[in-house]
PDB file of N, CA and C in Angstrom:
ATOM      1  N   UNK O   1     -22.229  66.633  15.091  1.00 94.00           N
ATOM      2  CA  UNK O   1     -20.945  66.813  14.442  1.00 94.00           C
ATOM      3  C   UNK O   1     -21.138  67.692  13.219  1.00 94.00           C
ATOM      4  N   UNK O   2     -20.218  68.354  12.797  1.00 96.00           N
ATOM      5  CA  UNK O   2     -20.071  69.804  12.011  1.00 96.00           C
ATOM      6  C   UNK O   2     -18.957  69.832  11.775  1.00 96.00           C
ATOM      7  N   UNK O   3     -18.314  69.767   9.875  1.00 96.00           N
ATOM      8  CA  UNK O   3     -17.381  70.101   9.475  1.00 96.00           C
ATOM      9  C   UNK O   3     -17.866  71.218   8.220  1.00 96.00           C
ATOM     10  N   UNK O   4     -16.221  71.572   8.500  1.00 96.00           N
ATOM     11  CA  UNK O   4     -16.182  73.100   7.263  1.00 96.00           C
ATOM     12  C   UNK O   4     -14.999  72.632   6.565  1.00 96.00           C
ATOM     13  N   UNK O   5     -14.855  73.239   5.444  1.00 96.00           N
ATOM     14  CA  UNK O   5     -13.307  73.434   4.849  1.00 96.00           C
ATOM     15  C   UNK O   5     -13.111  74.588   4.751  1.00 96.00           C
ATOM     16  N   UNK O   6     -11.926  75.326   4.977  1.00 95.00           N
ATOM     17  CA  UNK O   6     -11.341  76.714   4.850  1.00 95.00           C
ATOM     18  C   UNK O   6     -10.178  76.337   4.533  1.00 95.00           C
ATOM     19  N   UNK O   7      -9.357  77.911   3.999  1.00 94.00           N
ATOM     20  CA  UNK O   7      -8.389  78.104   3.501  1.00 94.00           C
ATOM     21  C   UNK O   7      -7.886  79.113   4.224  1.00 94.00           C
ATOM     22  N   UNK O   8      -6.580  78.574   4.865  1.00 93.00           N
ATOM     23  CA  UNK O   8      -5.814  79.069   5.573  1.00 93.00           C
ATOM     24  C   UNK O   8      -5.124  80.401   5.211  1.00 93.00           C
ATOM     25  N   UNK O   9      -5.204  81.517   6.105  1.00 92.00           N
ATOM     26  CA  UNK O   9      -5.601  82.800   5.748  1.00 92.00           C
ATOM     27  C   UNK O   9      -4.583  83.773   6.474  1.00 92.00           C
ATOM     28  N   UNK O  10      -3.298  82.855   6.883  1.00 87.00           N
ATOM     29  CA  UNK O  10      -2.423  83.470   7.900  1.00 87.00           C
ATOM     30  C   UNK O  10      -1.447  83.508   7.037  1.00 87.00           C
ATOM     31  N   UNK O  11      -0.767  84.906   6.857  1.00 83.00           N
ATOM     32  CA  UNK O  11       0.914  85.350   5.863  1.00 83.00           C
ATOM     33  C   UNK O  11       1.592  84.359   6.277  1.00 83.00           C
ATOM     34  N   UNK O  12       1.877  84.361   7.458  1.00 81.00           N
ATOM     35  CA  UNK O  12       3.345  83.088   7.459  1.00 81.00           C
ATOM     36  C   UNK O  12       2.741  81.612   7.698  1.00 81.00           C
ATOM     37  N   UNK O  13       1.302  81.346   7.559  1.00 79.00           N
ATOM     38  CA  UNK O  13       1.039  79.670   7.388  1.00 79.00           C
ATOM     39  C   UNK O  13       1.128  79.707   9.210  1.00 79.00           C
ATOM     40  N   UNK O  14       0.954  78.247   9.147  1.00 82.00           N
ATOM     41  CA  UNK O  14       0.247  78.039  10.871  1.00 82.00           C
ATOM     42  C   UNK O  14       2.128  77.818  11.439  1.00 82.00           C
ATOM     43  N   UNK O  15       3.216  78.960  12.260  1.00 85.00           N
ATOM     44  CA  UNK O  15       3.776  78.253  12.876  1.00 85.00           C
ATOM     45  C   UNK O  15       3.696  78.463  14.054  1.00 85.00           C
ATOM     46  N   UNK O  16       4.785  78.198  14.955  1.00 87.00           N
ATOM     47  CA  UNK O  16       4.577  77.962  16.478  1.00 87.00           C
ATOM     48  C   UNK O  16       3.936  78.691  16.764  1.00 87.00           C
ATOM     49  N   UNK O  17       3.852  80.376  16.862  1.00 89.00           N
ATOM     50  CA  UNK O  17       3.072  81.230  17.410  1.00 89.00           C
ATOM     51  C   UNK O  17       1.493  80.628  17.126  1.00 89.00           C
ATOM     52  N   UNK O  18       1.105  80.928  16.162  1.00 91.00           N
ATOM     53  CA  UNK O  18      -0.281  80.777  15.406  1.00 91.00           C
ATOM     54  C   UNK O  18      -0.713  79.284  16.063  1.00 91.00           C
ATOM     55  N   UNK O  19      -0.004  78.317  15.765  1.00 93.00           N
ATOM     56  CA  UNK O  19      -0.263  76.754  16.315  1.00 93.00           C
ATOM     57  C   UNK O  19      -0.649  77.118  17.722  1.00 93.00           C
ATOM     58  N   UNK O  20       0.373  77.510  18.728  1.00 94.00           N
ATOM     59  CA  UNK O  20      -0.407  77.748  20.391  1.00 94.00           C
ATOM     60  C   UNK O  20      -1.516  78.658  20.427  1.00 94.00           C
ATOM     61  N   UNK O  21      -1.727  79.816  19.740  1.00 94.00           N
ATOM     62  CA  UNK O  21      -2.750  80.337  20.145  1.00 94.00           C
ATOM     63  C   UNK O  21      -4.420  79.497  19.245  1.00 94.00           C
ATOM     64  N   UNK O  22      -3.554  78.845  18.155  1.00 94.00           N
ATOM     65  CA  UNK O  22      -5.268  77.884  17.646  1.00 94.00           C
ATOM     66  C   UNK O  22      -5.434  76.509  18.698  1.00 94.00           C
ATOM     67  N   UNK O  23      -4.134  76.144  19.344  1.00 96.00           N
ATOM     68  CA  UNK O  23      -4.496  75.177  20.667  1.00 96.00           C
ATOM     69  C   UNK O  23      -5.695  75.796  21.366  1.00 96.00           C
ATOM     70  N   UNK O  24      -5.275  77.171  22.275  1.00 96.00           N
ATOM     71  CA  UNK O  24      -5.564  77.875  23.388  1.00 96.00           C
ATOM     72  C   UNK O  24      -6.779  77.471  22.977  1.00 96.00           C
ATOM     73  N   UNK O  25      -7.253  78.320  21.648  1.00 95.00           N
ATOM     74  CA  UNK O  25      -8.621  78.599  21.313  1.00 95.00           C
ATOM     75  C   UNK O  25      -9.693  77.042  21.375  1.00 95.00           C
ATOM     76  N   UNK O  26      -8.701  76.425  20.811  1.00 97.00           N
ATOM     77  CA  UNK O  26      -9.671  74.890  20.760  1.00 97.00           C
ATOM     78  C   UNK O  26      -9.872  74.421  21.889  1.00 97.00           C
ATOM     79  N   UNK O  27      -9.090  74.505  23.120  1.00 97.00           N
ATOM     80  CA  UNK O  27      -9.059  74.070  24.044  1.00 97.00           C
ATOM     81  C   UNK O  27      -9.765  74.952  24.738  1.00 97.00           C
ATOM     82  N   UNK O  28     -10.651  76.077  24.803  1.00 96.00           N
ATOM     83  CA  UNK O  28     -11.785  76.566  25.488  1.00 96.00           C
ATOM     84  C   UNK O  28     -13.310  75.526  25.331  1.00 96.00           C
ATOM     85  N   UNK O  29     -13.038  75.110  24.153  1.00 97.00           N
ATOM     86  CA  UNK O  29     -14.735  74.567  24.050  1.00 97.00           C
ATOM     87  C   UNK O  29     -14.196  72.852  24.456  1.00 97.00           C
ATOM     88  N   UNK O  30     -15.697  72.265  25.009  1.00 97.00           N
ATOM     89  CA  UNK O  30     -15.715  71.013  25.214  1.00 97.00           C
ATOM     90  C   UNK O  30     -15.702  70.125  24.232  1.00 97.00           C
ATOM     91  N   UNK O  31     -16.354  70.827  23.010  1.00 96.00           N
ATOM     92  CA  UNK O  31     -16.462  69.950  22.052  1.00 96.00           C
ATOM     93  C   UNK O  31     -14.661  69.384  21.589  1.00 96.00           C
ATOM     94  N   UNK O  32     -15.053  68.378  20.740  1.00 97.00           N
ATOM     95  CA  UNK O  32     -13.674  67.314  20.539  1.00 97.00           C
ATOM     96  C   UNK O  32     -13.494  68.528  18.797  1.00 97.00           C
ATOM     97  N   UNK O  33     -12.456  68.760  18.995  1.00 97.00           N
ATOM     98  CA  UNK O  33     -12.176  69.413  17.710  1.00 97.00           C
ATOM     99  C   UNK O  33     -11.063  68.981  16.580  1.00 97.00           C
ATOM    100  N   UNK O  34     -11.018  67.802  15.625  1.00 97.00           N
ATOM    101  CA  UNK O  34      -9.856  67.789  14.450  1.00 97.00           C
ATOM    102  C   UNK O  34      -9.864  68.434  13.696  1.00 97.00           C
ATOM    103  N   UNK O  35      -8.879  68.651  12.836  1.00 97.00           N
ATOM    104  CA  UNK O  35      -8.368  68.807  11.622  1.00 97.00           C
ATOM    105  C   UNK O  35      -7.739  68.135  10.631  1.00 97.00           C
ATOM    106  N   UNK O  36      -8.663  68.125   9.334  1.00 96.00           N
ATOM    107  CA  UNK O  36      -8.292  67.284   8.380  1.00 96.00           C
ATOM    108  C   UNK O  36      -7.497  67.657   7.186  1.00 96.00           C
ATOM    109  N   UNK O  37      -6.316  67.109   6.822  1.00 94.00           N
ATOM    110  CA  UNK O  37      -5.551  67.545   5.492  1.00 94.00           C
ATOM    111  C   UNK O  37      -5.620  66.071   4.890  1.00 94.00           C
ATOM    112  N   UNK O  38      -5.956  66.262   3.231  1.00 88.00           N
ATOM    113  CA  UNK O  38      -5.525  64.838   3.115  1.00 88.00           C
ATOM    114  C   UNK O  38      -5.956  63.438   3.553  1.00 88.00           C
ATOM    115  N   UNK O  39      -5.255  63.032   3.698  1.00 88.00           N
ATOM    116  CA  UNK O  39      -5.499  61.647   4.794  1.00 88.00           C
ATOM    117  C   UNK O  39      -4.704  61.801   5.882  1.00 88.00           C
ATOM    118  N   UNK O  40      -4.353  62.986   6.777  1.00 94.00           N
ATOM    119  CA  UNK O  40      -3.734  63.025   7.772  1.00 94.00           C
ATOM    120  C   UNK O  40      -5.571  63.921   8.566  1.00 94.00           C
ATOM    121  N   UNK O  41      -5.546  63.525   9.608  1.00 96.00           N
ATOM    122  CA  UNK O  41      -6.405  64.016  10.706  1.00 96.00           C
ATOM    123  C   UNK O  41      -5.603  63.977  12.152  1.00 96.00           C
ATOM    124  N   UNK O  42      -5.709  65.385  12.815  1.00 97.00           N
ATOM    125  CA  UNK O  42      -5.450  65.592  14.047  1.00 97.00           C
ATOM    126  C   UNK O  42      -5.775  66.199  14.997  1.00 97.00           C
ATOM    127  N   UNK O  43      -5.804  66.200  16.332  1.00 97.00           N
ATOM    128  CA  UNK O  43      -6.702  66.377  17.623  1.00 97.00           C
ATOM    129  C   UNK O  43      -6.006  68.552  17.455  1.00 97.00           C
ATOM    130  N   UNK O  44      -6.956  69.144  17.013  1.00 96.00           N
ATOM    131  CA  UNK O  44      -6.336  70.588  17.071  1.00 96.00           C
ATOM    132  C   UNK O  44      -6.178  70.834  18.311  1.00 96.00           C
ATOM    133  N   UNK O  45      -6.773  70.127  19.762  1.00 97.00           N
ATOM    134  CA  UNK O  45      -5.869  70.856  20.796  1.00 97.00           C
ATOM    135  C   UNK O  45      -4.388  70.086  21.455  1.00 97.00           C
ATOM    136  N   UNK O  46      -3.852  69.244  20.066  1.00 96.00           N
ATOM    137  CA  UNK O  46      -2.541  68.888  20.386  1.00 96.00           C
ATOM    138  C   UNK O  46      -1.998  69.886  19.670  1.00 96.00           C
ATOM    139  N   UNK O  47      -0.751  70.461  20.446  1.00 95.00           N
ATOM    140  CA  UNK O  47       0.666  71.160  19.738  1.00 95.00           C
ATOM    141  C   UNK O  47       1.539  70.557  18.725  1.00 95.00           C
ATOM    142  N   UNK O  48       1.646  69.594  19.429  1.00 95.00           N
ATOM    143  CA  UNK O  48       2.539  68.518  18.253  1.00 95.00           C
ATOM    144  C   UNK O  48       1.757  67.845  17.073  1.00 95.00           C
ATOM    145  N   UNK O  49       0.364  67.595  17.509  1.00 94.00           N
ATOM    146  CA  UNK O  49      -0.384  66.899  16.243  1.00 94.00           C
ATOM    147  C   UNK O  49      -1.012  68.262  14.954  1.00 94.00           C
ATOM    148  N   UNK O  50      -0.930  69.284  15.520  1.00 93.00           N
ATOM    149  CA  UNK O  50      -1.405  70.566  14.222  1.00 93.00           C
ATOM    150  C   UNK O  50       0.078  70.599  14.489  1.00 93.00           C
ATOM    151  N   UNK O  51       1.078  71.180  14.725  1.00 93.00           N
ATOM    152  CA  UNK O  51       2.642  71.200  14.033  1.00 93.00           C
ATOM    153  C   UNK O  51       2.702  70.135  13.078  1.00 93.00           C
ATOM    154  N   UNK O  52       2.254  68.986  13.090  1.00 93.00           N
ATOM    155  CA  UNK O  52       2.813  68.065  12.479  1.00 93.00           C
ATOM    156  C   UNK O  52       2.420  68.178  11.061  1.00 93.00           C
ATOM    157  N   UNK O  53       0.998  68.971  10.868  1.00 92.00           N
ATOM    158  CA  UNK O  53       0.696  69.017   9.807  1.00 92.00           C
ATOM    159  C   UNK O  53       1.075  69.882   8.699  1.00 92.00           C
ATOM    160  N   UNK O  54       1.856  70.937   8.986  1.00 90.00           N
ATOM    161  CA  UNK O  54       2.919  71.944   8.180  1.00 90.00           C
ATOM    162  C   UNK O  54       2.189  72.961   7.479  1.00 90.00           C
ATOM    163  N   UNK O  55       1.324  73.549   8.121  1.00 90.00           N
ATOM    164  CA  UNK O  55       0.201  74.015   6.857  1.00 90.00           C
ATOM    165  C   UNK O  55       0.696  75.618   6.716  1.00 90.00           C
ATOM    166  N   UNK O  56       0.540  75.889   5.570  1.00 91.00           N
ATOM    167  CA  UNK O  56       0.910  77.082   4.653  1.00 91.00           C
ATOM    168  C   UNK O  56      -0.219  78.003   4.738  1.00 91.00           C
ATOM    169  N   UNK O  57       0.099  79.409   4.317  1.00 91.00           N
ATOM    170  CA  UNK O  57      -1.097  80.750   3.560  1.00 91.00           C
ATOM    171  C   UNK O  57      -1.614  79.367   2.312  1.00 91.00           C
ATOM    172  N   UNK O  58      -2.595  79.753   2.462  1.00 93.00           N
ATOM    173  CA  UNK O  58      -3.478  79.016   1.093  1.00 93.00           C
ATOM    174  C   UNK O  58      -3.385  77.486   1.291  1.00 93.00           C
ATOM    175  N   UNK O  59      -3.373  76.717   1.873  1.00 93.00           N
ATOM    176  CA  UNK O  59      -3.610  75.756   2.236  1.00 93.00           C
ATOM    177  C   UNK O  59      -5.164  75.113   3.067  1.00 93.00           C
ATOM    178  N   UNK O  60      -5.505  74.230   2.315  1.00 94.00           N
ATOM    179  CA  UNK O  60      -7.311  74.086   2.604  1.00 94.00           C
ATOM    180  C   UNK O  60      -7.396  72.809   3.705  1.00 94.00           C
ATOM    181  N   UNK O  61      -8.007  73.543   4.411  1.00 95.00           N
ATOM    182  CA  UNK O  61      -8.414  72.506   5.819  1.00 95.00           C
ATOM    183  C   UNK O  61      -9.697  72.098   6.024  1.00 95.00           C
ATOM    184  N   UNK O  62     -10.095  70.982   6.559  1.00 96.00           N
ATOM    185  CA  UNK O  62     -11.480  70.657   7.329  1.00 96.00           C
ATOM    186  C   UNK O  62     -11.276  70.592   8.675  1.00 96.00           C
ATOM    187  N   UNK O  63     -11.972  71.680   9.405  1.00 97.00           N
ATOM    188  CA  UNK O  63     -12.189  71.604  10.771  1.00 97.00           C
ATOM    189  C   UNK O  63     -13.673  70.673  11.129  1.00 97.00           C
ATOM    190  N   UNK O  64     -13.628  69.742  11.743  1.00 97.00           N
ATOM    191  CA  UNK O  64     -14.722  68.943  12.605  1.00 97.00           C
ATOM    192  C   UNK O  64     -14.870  69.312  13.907  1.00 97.00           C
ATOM    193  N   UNK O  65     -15.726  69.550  13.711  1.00 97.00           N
ATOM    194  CA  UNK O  65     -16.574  69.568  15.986  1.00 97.00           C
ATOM    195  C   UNK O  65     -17.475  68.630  16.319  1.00 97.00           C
ATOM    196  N   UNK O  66     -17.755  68.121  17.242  1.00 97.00           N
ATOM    197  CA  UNK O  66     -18.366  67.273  17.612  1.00 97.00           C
ATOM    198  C   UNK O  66     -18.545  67.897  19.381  1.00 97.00           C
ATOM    199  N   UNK O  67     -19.762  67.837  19.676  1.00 95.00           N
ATOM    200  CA  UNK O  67     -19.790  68.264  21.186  1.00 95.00           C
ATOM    201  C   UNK O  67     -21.902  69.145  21.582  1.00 95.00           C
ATOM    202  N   UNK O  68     -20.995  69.703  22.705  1.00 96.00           N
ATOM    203  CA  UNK O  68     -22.421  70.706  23.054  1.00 96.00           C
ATOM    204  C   UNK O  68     -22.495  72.050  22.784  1.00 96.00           C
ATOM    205  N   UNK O  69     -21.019  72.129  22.401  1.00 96.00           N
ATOM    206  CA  UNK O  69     -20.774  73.928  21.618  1.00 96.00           C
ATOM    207  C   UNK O  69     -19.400  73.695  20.476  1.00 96.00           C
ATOM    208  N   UNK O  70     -20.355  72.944  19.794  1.00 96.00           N
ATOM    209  CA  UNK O  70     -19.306  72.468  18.197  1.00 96.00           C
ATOM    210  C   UNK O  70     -19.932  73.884  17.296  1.00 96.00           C
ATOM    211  N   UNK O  71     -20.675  74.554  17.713  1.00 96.00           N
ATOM    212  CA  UNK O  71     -20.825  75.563  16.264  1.00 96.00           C
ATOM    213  C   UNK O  71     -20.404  76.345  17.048  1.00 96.00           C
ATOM    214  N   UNK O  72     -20.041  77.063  17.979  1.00 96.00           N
ATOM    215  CA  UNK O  72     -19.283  78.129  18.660  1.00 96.00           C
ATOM    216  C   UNK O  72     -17.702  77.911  18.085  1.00 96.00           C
ATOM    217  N   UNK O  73     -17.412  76.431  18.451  1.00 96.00           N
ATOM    218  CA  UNK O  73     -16.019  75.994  18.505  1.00 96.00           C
ATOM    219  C   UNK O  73     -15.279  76.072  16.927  1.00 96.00           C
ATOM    220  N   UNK O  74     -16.163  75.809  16.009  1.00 96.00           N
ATOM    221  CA  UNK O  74     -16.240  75.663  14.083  1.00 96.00           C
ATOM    222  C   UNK O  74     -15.848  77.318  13.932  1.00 96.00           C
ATOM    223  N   UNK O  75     -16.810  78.073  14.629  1.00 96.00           N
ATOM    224  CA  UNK O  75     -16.816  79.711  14.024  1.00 96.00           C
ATOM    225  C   UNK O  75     -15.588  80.191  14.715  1.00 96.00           C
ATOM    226  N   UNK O  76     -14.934  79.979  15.538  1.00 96.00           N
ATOM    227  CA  UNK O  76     -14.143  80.595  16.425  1.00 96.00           C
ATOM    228  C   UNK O  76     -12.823  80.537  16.114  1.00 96.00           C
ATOM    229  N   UNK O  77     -12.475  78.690  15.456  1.00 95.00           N
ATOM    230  CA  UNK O  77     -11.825  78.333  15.027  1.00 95.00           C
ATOM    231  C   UNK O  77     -11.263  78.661  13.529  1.00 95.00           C
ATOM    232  N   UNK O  78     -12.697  78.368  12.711  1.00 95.00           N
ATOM    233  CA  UNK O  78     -12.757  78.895  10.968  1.00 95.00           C
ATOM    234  C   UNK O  78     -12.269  80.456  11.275  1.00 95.00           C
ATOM    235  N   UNK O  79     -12.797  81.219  12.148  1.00 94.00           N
ATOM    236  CA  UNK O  79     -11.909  82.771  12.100  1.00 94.00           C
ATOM    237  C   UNK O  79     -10.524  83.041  12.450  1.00 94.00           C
ATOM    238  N   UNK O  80     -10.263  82.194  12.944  1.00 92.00           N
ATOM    239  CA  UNK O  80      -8.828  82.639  13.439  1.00 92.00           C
ATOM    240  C   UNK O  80      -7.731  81.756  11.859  1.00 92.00           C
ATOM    241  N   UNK O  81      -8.389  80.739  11.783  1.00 91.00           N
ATOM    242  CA  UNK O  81      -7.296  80.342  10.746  1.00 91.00           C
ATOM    243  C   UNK O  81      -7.294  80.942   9.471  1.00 91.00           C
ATOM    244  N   UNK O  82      -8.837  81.837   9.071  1.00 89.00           N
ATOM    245  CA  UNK O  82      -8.927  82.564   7.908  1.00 89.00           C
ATOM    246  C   UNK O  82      -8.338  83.681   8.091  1.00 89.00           C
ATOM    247  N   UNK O  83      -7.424  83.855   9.573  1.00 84.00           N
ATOM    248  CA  UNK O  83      -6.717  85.356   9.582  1.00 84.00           C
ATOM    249  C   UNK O  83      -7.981  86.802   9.776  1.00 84.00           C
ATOM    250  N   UNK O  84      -9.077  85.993  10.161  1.00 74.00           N
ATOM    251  CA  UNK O  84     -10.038  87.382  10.322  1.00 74.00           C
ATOM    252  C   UNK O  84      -9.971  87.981  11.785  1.00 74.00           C
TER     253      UNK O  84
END
């Protein structure tokens, strides 16, 4: 298991568009992937559970992996939400 914190790096913040394509992405690797705000944690390859979390440009996240390709799944993930 492998967590990061980043800061969310997308102009308009995570919405619907951005939310399905960070599903898609999580949902390639096996590893189990959340996201932590706060005291809210959620399964990033739910739609409704990252919607739920409302996250903004500049808003700081912990992504967790856990699996057999959790550091593929961390880098793949940490890039797309830093907008790189």
């Amino acid at each position: 298991m492998i967590k990061k914190s980043v800061t969310i790096g997308l102009a308009d913040g995570l919405e619907a568009r951005p939310i399905a394509m960070l599903v898609q992405t999580a949902t390639k690797f096996s590893s189990s992937v959340y996201l932590d705000v706060e005291n809210k944690r959620v399964n990033a390859k739910s739609i409704m559970g990252v919607m739920s979390l409302g996250l903004l440009n500049g808003d700081s996240i912990t992504i967790e992996t856990n699996g057999e390709d959790e550091v593929g799944a961390l880098e793949e993930i940490e890039k797309f939400l830093a907008g790189k």
